[in-house]
PDB file of C-alpha atoms and ligand atoms in Angstrom:
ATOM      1  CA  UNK A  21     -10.258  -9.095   9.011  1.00  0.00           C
ATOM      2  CA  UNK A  22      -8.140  -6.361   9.681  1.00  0.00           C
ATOM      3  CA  UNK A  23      -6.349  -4.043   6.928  1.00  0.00           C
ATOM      4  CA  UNK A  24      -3.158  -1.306   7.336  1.00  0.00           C
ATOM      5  CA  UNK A  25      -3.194   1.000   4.713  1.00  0.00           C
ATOM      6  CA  UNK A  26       0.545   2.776   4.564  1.00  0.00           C
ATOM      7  CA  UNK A  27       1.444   5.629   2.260  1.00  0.00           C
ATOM      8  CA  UNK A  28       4.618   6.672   2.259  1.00  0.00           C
ATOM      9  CA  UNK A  29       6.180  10.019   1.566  1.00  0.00           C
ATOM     10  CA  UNK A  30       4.510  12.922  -0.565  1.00  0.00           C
ATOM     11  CA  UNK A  31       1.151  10.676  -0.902  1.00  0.00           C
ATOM     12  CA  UNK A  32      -0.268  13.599   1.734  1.00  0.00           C
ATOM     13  CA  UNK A  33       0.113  15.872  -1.578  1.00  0.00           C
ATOM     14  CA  UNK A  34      -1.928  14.092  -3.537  1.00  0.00           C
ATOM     15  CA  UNK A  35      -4.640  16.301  -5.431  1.00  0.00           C
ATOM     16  CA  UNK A  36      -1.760  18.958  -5.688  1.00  0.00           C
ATOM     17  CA  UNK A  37       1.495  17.396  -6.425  1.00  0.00           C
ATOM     18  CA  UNK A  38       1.564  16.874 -10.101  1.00  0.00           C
ATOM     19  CA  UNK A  39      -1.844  16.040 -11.611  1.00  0.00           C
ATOM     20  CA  UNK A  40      -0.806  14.849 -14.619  1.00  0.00           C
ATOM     21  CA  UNK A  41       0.794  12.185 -13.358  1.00  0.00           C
ATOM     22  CA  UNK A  42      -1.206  11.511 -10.450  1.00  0.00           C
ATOM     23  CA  UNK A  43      -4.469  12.734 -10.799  1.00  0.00           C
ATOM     24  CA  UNK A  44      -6.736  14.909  -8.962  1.00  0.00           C
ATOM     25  CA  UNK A  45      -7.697  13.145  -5.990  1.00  0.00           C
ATOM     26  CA  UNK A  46      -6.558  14.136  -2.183  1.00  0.00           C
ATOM     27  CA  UNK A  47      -5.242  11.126  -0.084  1.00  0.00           C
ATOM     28  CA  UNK A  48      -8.341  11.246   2.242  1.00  0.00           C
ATOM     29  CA  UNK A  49     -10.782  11.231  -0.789  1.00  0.00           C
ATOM     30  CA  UNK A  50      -8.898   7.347  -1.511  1.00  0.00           C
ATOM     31  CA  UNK A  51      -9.106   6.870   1.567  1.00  0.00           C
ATOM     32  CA  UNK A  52     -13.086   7.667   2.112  1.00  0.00           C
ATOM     33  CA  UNK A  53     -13.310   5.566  -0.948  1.00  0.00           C
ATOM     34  CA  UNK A  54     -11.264   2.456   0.785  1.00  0.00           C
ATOM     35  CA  UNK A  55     -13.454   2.557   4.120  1.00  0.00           C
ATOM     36  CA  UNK A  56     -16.405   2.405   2.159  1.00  0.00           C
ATOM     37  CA  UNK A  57     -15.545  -0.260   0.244  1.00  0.00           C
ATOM     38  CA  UNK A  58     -14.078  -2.339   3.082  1.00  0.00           C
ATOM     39  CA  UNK A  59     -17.115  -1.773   4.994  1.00  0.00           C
ATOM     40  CA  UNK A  60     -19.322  -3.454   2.243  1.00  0.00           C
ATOM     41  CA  UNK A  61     -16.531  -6.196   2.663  1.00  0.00           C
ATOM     42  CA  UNK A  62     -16.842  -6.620   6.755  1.00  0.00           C
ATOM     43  CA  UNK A  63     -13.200  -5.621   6.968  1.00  0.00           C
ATOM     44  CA  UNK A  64     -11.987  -2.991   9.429  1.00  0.00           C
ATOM     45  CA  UNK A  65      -9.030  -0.737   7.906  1.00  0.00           C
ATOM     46  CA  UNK A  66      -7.049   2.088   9.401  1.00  0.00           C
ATOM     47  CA  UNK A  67      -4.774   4.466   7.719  1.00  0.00           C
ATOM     48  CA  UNK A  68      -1.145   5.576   7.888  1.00  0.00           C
ATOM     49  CA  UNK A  69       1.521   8.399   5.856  1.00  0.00           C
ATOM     50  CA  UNK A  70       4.754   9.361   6.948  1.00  0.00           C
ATOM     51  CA  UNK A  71       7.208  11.061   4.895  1.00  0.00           C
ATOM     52  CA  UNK A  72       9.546   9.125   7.292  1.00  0.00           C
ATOM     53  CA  UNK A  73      11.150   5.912   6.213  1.00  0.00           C
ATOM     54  CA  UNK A  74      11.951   4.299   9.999  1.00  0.00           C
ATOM     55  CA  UNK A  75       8.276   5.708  10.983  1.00  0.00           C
ATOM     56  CA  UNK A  76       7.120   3.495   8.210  1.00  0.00           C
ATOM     57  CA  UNK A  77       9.255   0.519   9.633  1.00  0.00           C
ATOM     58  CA  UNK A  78       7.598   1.081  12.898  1.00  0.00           C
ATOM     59  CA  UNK A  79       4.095   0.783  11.378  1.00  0.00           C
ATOM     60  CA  UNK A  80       4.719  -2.124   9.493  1.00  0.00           C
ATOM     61  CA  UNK A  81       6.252  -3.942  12.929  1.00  0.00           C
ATOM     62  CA  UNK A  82       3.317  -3.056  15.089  1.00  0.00           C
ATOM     63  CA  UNK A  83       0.803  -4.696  12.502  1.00  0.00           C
ATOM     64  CA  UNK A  84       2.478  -7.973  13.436  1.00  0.00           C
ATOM     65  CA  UNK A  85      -0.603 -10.054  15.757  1.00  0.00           C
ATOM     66  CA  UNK A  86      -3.193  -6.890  15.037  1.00  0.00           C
ATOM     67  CA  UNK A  87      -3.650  -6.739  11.046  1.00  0.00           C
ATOM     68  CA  UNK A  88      -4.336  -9.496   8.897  1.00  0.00           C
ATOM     69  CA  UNK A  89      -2.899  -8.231   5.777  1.00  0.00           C
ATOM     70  CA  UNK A  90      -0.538  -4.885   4.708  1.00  0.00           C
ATOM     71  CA  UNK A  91      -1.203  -2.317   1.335  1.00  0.00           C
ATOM     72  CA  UNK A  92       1.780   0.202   0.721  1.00  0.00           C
ATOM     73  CA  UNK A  93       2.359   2.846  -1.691  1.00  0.00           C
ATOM     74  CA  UNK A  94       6.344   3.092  -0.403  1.00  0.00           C
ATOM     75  CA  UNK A  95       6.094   6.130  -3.106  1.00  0.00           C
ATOM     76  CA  UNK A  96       9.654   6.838  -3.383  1.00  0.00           C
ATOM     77  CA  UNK A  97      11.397   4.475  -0.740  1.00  0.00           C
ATOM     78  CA  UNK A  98      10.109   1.773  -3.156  1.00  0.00           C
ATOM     79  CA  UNK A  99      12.576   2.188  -5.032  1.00  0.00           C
ATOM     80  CA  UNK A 100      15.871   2.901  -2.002  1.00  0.00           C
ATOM     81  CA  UNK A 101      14.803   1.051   1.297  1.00  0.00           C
ATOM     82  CA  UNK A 102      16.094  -1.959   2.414  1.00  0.00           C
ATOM     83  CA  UNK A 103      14.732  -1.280   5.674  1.00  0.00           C
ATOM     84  CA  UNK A 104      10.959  -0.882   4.623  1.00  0.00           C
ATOM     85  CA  UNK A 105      11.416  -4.496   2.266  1.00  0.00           C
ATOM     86  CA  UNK A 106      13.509  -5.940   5.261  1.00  0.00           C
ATOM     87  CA  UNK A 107      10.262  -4.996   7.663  1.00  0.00           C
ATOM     88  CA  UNK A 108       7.474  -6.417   5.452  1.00  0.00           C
ATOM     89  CA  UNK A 109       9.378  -9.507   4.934  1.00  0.00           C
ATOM     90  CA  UNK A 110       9.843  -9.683   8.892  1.00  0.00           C
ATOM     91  CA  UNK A 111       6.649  -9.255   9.595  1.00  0.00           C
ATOM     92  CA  UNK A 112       5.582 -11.958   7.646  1.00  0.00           C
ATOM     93  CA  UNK A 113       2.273 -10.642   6.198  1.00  0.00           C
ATOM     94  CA  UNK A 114       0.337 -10.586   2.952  1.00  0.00           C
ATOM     95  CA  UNK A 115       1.281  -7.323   1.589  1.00  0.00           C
ATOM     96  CA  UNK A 116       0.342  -5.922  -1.521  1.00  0.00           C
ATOM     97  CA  UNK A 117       2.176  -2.902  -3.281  1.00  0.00           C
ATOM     98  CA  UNK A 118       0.639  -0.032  -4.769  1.00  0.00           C
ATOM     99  CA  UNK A 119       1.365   2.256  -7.103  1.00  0.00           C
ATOM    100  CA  UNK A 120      -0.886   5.349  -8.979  1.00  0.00           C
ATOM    101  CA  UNK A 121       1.545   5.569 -11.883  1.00  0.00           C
ATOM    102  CA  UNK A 122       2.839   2.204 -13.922  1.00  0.00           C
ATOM    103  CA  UNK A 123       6.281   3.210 -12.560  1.00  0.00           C
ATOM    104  CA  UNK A 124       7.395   0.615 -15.381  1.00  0.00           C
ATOM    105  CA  UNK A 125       6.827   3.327 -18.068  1.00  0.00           C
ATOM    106  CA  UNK A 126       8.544   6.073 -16.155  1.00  0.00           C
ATOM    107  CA  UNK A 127      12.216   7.068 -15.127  1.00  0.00           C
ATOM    108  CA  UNK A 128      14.515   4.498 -15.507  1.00  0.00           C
ATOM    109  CA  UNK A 129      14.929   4.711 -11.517  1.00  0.00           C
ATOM    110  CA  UNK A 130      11.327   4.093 -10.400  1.00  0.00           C
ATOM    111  CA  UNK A 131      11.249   0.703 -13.009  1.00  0.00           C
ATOM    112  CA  UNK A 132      13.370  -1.379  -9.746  1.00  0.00           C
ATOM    113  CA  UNK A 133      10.774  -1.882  -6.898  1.00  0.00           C
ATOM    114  CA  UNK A 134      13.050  -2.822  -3.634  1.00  0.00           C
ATOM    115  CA  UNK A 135       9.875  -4.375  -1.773  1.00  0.00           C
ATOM    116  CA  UNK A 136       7.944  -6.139  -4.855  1.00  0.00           C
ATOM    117  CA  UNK A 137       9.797  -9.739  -3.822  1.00  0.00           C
ATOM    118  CA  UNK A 138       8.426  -9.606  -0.334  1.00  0.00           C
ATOM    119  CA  UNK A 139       5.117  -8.697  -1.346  1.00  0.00           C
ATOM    120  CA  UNK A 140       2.295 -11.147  -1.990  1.00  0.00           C
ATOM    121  CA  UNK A 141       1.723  -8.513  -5.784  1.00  0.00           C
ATOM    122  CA  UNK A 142       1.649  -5.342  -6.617  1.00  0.00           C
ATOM    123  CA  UNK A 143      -1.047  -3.270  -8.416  1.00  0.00           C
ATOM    124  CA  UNK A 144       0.836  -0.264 -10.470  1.00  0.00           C
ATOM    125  CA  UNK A 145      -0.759   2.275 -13.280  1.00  0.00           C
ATOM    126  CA  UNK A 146      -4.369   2.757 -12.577  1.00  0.00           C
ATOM    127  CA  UNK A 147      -4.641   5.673 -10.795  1.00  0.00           C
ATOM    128  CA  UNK A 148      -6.634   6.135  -7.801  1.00  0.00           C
ATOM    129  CA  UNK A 149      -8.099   2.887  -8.440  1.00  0.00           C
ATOM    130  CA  UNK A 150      -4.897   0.947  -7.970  1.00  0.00           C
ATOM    131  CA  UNK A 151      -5.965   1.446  -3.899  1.00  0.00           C
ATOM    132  CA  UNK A 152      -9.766  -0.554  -4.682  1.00  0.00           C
ATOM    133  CA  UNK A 153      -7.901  -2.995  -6.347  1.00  0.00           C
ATOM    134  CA  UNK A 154      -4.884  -3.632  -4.237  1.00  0.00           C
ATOM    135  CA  UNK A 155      -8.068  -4.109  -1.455  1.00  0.00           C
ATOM    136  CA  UNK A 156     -10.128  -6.078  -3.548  1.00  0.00           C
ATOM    137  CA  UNK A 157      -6.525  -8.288  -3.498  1.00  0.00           C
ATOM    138  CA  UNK A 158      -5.906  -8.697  -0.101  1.00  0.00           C
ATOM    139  CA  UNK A 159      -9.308  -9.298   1.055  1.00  0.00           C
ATOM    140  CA  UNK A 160      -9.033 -12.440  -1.215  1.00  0.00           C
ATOM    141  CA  UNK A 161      -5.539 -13.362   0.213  1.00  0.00           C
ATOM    142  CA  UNK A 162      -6.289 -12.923   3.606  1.00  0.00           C
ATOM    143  CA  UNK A 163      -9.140 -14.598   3.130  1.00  0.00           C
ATOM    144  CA  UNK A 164      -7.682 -17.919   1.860  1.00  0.00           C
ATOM    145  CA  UNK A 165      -4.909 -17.794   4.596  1.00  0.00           C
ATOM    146  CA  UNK A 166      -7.630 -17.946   7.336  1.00  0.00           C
ATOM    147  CA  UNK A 167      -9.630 -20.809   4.998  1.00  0.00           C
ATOM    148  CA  UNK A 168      -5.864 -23.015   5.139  1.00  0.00           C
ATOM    149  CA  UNK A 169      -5.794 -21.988   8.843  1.00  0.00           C
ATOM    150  CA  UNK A 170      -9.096 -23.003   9.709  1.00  0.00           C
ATOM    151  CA  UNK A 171      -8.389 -26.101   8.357  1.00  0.00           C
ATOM    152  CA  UNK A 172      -5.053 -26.941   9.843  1.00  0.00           C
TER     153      UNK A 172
HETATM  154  C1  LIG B  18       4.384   6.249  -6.738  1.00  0.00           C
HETATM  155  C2  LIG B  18       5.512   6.068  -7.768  1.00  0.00           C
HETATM  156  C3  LIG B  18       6.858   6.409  -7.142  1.00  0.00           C
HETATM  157  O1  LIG B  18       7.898   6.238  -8.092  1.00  0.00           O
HETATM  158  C4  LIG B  18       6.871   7.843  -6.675  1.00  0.00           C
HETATM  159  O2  LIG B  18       8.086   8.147  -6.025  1.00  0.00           O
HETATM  160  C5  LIG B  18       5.707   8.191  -5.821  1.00  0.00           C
HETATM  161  C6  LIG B  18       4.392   7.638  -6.154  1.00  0.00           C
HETATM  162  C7  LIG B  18       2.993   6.017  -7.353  1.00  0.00           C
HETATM  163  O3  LIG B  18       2.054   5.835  -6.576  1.00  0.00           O
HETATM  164  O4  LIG B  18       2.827   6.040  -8.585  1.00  0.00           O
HETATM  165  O5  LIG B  18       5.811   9.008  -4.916  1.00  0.00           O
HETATM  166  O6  LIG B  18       4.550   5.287  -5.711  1.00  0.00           O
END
């Protein structure tokens, strides 16, 4: 099973970019955490962050036939692109949404998640943790596609 982890922009200031609301971990800290954790799982994952939003549409097209499954913290573009939703849903892969903060006790503007209908769930408000649980999710997706596959 095969795992893209996509983080979109300002996720590389993580551990700097306000604490309060984000805590105090770096983006390659979660990440450390994320490999070791899908190692214990027999999953192979790889990481990308782009402050970009068509970079991130790129990513999310070249998973299609290499990963089994998607997680993406949009960050910001959750809540403007059409193009990043428009990818995941033409892609057609389990994809589960992430989010450090519950963005549905902030702004007003961050409550409206563009990509959360084309996503198999989303995981919002625990922190750093959202990440191990957003993997714990699509290890269990992915692995009941292949079960329904295997069958067919
Ligand atoms: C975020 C929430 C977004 O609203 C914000 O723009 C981010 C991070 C989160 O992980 O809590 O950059 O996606």
């Amino acid at each position: 099973m095969k795992i893209m982890v996509i983080q979109g922009p300002n996720i590389n200031m993580l551990g700097l970019r306000e604490t309060a609301i984000y805590g105090p971990m770096k983006m390659e800290e979660i990440h450390e955490q994320m490999k070791l954790a899908a190692s214990q799982n027999n999953v192979e994952i790889e990481f990308f962050q782009s402050n970009y939003e068509g970079e991130i549409v790129d990513k999310i097209q070249e998973c299609l036939g290499v990963f089994d499954g998607i997680i993406i913290n949009a960050a910001a573009y959750t809540h403007t692109s059409v193009a990043i939703r428009d990818a995941i849903a033409s892609v057609n892969l389990p994809a589960i949404e992430v989010h450090i903060s519950n963005v549905y006790r902030r702004e007003e503007f961050r409550q409206k998640s563009l990509i959360a209908p084309v996503c198999a769930g989303t995981v919002t408000g625990f922190g750093a943790f959202s990440y191990h649980l957003a993997l714990m999710g699509i290890i269990q997706i992915c692995d009941h596609i292949k079960k329904i596959q295997s069958k067919a």
